[in-house]
Coordinates of C-alpha atoms in Angstrom, one line a residue:
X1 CA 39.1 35.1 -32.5
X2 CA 40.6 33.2 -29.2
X3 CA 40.9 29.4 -29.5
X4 CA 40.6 28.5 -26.0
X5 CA 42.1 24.8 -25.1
X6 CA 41.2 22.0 -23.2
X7 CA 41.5 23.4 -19.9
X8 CA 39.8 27.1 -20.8
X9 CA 43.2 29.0 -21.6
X10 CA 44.1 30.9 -24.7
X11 CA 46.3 28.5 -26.9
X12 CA 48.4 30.8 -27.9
X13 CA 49.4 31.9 -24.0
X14 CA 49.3 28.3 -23.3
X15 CA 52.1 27.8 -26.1
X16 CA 54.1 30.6 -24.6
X17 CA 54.2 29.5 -21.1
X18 CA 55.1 25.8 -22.5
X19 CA 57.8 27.2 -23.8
X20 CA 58.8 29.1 -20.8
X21 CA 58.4 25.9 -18.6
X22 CA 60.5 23.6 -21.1
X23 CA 63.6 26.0 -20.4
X24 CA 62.6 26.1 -16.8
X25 CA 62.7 22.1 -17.1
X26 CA 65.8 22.0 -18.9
X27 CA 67.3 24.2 -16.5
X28 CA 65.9 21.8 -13.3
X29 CA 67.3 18.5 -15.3
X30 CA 70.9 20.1 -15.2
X31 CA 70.2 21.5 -12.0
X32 CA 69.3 18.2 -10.7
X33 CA 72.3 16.3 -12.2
X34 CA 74.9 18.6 -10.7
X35 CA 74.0 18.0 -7.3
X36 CA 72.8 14.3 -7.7
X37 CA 77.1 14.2 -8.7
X38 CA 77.6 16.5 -5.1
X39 CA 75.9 14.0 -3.4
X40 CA 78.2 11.1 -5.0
X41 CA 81.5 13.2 -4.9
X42 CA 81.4 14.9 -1.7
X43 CA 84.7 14.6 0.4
X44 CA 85.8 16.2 4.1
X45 CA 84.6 17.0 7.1
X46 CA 81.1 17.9 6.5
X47 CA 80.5 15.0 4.4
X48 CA 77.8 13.3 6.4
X49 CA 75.4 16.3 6.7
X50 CA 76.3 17.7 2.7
X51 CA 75.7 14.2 1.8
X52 CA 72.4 14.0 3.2
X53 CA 71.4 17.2 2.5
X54 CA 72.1 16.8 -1.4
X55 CA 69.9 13.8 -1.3
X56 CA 67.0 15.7 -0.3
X57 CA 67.8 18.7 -2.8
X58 CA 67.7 16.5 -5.6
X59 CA 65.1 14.1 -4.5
X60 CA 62.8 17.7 -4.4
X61 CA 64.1 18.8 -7.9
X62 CA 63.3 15.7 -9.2
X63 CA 60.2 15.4 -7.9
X64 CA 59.6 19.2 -9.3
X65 CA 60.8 18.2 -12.7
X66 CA 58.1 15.8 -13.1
X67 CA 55.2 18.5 -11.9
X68 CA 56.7 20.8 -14.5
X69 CA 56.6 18.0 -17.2
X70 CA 52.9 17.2 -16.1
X71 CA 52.1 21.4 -16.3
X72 CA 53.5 21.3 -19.8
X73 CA 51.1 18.2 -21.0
X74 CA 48.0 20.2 -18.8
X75 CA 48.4 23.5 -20.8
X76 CA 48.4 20.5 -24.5
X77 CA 52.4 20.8 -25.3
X78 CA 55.2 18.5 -24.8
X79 CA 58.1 18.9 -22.6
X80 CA 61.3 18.5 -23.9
X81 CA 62.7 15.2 -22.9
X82 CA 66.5 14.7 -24.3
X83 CA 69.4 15.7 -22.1
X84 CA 71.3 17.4 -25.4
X85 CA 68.2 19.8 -25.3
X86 CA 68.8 20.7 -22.2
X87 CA 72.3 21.6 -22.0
X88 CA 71.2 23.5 -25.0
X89 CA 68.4 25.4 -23.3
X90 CA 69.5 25.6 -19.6
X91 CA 71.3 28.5 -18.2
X92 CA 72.9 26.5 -15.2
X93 CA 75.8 24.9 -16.9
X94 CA 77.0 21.3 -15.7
X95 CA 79.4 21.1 -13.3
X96 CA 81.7 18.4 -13.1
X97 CA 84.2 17.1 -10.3
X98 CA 83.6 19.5 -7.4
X99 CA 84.6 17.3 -4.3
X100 CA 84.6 21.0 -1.9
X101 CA 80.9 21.3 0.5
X102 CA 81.3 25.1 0.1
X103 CA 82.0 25.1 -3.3
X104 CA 79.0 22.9 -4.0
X105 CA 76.9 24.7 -1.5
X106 CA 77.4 27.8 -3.6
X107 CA 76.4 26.2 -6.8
X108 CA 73.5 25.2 -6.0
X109 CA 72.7 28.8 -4.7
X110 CA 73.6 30.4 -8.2
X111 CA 71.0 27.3 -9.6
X112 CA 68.4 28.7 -7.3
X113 CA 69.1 32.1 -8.3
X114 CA 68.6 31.1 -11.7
X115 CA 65.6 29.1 -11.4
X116 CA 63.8 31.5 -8.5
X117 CA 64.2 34.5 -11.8
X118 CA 62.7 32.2 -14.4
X119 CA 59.5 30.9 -12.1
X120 CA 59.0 34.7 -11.4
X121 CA 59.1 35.3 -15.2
X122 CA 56.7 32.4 -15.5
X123 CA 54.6 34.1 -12.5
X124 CA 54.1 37.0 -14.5
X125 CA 53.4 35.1 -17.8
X126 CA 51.2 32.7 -16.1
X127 CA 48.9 36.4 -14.3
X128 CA 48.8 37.6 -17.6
X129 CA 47.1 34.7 -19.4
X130 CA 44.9 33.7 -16.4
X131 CA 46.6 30.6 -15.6
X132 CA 46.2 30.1 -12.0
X133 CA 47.6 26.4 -12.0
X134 CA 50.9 27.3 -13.6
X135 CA 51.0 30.6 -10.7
X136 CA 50.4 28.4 -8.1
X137 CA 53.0 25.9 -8.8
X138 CA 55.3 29.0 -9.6
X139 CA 54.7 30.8 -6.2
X140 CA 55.1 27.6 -4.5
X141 CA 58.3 27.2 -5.4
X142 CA 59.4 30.7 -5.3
X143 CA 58.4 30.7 -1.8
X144 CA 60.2 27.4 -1.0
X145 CA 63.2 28.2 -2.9
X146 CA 63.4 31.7 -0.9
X147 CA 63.6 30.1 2.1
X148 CA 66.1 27.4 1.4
X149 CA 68.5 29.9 0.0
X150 CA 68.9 31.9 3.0
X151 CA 69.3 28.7 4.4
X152 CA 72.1 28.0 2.6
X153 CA 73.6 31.5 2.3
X154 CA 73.3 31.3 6.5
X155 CA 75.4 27.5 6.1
X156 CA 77.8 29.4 4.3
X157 CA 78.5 32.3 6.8
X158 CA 77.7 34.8 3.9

């Protein structure tokens, strides 16, 4: 028999897609360090406009982090909260003393890459248990994501 939880969803989908969404969090906590330390370390002639830039790239991951958090706790599982658990679970690897615009630029597409694969993993996940909250945040992302790395593939001549 289905045990259904609080918000009408099979629980054992709901554990699934938790899990799913605590390596996409991990992932978005590394994600979101590496270019908060862009944002610090930037150097040369672009400076001003990376600079800014990275502050609104990581002001939006953070701010996604948080809503991924809060989907975890709405499908009744906890997100992971320690930073050694997410080095551990992430597949974007910390990146440490890049000073280069192009260089950073280009990391932060391969993070995008990486977290545009796992939220259309979590799409499909998220169809097949009926959990229109978790596809919605997934296909807004996807969709935003999309945009801003042709954006940034364009910035890099590529």
């Amino acid at each position: 028999m289905q045990q259904l939880n609080v918000i009408g969803l099979d629980q054992q989908h709901a554990e699934k897609l938790a899990d799913k969404l605590n390596t996409l969090l991990a992932n978005y906590q590394i994600f979101y360090m590496n270019v908060r330390g862009f944002h610090w370390n930037i150097k040369g002639q672009e400076f001003f406009e990376l600079h800014a830039k990275f502050e609104e790239t990581y002001n939006d991951l953070l701010l996604k982090v948080d809503e991924i958090a809060e989907r975890i706790l709405t499908l009744g599982q906890r997100p992971l909260h320690a930073y050694s658990t997410y080095i551990k679970s992430s597949e974007i690897e910390e990146v440490k003393d890049i000073h280069d615009g192009k260089t950073c630029v280009r990391e932060i597409l391969d993070s995008y890459s990486i977290t545009i694969r796992l939220q259309r993993e979590l799409l499909a996940l998220a169809g097949d248990a009926g959990d229109e909250g978790t596809s919605a945040l997934m296909s807004d992302y996807i969709k935003e994501q999309e945009k801003t790395a042709w954006m940034l593939t364009s910035y890099l001549g590529s």
